mmCIF file of C-alpha atoms in Angstrom:
data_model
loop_
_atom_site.group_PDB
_atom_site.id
_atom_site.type_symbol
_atom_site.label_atom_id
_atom_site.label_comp_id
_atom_site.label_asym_id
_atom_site.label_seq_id
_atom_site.Cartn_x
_atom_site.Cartn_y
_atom_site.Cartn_z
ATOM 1 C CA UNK A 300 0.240 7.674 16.774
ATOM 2 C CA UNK A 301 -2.976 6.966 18.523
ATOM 3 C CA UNK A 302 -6.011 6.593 16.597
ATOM 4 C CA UNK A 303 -9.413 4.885 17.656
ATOM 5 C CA UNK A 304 -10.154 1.575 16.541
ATOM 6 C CA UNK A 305 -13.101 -0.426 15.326
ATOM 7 C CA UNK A 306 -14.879 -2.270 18.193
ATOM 8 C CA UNK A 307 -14.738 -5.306 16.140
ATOM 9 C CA UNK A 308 -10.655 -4.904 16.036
ATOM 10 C CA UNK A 309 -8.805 -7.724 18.049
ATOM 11 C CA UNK A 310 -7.400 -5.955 21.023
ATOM 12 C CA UNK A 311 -4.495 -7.943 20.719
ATOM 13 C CA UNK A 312 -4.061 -6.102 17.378
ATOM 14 C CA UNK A 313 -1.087 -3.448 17.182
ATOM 15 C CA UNK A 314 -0.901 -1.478 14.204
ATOM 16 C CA UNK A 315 2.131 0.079 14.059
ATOM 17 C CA UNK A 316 5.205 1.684 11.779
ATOM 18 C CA UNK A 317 7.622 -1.079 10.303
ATOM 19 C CA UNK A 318 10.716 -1.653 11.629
ATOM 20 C CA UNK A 319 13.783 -3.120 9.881
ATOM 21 C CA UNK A 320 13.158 -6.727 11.833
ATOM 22 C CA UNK A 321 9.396 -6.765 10.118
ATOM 23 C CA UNK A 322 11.112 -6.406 6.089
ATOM 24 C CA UNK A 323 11.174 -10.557 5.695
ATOM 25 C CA UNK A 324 7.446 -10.886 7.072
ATOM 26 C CA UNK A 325 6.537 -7.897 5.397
ATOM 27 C CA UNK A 326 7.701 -9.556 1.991
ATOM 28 C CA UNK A 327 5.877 -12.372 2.718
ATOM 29 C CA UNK A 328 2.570 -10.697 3.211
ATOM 30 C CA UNK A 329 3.765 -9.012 -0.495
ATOM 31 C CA UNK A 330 4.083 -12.697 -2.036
ATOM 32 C CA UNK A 331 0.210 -13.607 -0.011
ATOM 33 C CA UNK A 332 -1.147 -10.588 -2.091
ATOM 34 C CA UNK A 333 1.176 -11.566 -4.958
ATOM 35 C CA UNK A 334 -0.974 -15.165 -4.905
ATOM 36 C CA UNK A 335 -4.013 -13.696 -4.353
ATOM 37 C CA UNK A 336 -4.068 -11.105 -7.018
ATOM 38 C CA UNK A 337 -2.598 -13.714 -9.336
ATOM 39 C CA UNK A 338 0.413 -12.206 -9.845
ATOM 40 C CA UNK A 339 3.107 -13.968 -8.076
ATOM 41 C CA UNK A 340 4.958 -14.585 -11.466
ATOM 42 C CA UNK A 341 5.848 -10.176 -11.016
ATOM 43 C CA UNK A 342 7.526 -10.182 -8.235
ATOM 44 C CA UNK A 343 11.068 -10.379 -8.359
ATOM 45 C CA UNK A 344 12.276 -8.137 -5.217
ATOM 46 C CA UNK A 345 13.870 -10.330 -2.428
ATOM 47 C CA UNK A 346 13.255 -8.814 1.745
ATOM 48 C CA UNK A 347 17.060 -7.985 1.654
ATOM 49 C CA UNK A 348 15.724 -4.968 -1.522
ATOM 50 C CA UNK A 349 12.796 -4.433 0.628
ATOM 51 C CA UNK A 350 14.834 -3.480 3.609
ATOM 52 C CA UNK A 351 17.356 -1.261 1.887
ATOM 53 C CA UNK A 352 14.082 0.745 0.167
ATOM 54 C CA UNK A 353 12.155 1.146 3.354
ATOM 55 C CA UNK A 354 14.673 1.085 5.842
ATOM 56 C CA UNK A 355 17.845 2.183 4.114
ATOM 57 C CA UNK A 356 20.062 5.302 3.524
ATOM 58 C CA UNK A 357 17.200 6.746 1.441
ATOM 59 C CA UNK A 358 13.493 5.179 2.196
ATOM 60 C CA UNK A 359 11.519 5.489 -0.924
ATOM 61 C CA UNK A 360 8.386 3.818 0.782
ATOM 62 C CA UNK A 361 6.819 3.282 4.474
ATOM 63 C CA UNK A 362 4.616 0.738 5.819
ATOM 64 C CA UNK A 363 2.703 -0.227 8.789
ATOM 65 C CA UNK A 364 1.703 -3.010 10.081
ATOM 66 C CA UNK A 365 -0.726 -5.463 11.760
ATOM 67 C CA UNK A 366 0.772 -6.867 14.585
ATOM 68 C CA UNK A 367 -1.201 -10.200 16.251
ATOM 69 C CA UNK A 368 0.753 -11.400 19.247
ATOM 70 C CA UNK A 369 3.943 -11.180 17.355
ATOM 71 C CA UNK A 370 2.632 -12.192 13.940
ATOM 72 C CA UNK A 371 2.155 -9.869 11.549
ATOM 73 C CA UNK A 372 -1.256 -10.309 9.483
ATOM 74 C CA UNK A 373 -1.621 -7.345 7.398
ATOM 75 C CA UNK A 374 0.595 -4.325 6.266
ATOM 76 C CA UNK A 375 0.231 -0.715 3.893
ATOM 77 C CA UNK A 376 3.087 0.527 2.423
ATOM 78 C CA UNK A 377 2.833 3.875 1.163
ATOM 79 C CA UNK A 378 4.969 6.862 -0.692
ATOM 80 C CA UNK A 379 4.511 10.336 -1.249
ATOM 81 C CA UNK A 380 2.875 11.985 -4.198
ATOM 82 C CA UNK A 381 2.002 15.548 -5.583
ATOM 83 C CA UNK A 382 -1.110 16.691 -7.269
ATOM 84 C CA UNK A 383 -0.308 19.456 -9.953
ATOM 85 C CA UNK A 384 -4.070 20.199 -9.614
ATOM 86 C CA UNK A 385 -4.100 21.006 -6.144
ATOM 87 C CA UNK A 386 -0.245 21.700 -5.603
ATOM 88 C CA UNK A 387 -0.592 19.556 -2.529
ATOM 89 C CA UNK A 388 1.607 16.504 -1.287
ATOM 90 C CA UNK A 389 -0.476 13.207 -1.311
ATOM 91 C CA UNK A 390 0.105 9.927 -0.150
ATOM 92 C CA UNK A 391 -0.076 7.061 -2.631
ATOM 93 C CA UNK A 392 -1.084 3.274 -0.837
ATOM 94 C CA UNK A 393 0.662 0.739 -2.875
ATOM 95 C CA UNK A 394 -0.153 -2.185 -1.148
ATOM 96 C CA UNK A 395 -3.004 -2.826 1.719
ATOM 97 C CA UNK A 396 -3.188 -6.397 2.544
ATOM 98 C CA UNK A 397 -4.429 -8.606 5.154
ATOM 99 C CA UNK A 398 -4.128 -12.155 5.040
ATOM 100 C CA UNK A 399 -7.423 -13.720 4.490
ATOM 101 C CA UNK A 400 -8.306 -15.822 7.894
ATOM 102 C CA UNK A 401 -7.545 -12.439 9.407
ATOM 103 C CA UNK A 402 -10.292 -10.549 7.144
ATOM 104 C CA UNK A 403 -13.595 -9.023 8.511
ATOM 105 C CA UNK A 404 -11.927 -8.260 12.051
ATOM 106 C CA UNK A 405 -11.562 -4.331 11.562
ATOM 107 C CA UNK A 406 -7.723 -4.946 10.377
ATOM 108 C CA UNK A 407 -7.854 -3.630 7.182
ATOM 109 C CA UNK A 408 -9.722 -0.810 8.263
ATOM 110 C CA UNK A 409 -7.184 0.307 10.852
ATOM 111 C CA UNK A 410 -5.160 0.086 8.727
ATOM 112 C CA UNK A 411 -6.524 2.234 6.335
ATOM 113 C CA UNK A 412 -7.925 4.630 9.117
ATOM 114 C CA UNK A 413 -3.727 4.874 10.481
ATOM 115 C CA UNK A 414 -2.328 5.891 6.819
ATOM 116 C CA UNK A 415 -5.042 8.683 6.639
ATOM 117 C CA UNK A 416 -4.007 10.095 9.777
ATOM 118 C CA UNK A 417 -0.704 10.081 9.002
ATOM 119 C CA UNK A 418 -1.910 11.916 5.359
ATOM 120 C CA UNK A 419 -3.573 14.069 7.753
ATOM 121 C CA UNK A 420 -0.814 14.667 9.861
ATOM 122 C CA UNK A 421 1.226 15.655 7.215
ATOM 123 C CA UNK A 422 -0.753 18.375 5.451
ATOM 124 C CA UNK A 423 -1.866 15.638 2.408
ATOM 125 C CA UNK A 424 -4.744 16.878 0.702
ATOM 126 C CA UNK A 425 -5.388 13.084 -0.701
ATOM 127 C CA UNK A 426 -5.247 9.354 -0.205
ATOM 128 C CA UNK A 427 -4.699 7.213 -3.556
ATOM 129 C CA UNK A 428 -4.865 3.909 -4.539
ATOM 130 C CA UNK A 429 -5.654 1.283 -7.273
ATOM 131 C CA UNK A 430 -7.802 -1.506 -7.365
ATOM 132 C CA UNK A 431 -8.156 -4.379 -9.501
ATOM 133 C CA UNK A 432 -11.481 -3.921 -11.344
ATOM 134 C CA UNK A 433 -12.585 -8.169 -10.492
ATOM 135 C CA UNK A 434 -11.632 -7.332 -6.715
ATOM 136 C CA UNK A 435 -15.696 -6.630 -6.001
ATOM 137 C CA UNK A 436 -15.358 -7.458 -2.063
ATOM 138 C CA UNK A 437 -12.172 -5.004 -2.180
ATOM 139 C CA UNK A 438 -14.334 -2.438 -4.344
ATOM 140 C CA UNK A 439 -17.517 -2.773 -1.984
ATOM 141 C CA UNK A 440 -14.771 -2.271 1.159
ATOM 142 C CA UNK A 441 -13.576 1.300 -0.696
ATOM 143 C CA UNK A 442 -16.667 2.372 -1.390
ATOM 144 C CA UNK A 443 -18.251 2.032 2.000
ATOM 145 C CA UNK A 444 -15.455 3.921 3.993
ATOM 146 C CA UNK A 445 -16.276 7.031 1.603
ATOM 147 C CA UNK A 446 -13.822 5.753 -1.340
ATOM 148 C CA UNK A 447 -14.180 7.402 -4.850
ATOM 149 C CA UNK A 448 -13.554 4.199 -6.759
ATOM 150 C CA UNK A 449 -12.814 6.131 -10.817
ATOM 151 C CA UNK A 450 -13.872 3.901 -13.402
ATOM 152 C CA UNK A 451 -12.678 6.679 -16.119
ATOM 153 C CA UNK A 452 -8.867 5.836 -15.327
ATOM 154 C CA UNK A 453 -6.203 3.799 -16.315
ATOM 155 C CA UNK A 454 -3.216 2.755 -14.990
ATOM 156 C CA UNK A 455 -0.007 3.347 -17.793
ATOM 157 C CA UNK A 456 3.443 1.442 -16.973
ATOM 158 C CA UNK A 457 6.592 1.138 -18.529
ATOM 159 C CA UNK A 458 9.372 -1.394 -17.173
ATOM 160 C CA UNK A 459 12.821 -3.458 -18.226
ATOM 161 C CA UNK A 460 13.368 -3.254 -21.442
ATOM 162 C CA UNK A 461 10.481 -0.680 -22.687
ATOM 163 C CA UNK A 462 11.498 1.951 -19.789
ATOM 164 C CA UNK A 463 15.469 1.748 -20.719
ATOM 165 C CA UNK A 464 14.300 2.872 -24.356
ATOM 166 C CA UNK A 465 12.290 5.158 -23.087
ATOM 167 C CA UNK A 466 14.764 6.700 -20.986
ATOM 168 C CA UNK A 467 17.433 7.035 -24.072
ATOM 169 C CA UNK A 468 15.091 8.575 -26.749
ATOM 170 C CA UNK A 469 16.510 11.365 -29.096
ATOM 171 C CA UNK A 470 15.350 14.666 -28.290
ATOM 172 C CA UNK A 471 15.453 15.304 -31.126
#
């Protein structure tokens, strides 16, 4: 896919799709964002689980990538959604990281500006995301590429233990 980068973007910057050889430096860009949100304690996938759920007999999730001279520096990994409201396919963006000495070079934005023309591509009616309410710089970012940054929503999870109950409650 060709798109038009920021001026300020590294030429020596390829963003591109993932590949099965990119699913160990991929996790480790996962564990940088891990330590920077503060929340390396919740991750417990391994790159071998990465690679079998991106790359595997059924993907569940893509990504792309920031490729510096062989090094990647930042990655999104999306999904598929559907909005009821609009019966229209969306694309979800679980993770868009780039690793901080990186930062400020147009990265992220490609980034960004690549996943919404593959949304495009597709027919998507809508981008989503989350971002962690102290994450200001992040916030600031969102808002000045156009983001609607909801302040009204919240973000409900069940996992281990809670979801296994969940999933064997009585209909009755």
């Amino acid at each position: 896919m060709e798109i038009s980068e920021s001026s300020s973007l590294p030429s020596t910057v390829n963003i591109r799709p993932a590949t099965p050889d990119d699913a160990e430096a991929i996790f480790q860009l996962i564990l940088a964002l891990a330590d920077y949100e503060e929340l390396s304690h919740e991750v417990k996938g391994s790159p071998a689980l990465l690679k079998k759920h991106l790359f595997g007999e059924r993907p569940y999730a893509e990504c792309i990538v920031a490729d510096l001279d062989g090094k990647l520096v930042g990655q999104a990994l999306f999904f598929h959604n559907f909005s009821t409201f609009l019966a229209q396919p969306g694309l979800y963006l679980e993770d868009l990281f780039v690793l901080p000495a990186y930062r400020r070079q147009g990265i992220g934005t490609a980034l960004l500006r690549y996943v919404a023309n593959i949304a495009v591509e597709r027919g998507c009616h809508r981008l989503d995301w989350q971002v962690l309410a102290w994450n200001q710089s992040a916030i600031a970012f969102y808002q000045r590429i156009g983001a609607h940054v909801f302040a009204e929503w919240r973000t409900c999870r069940v996992t281990g233990d809670t979801l296994q109950q969940l999933a064997h409650i009585s209909r009755s």
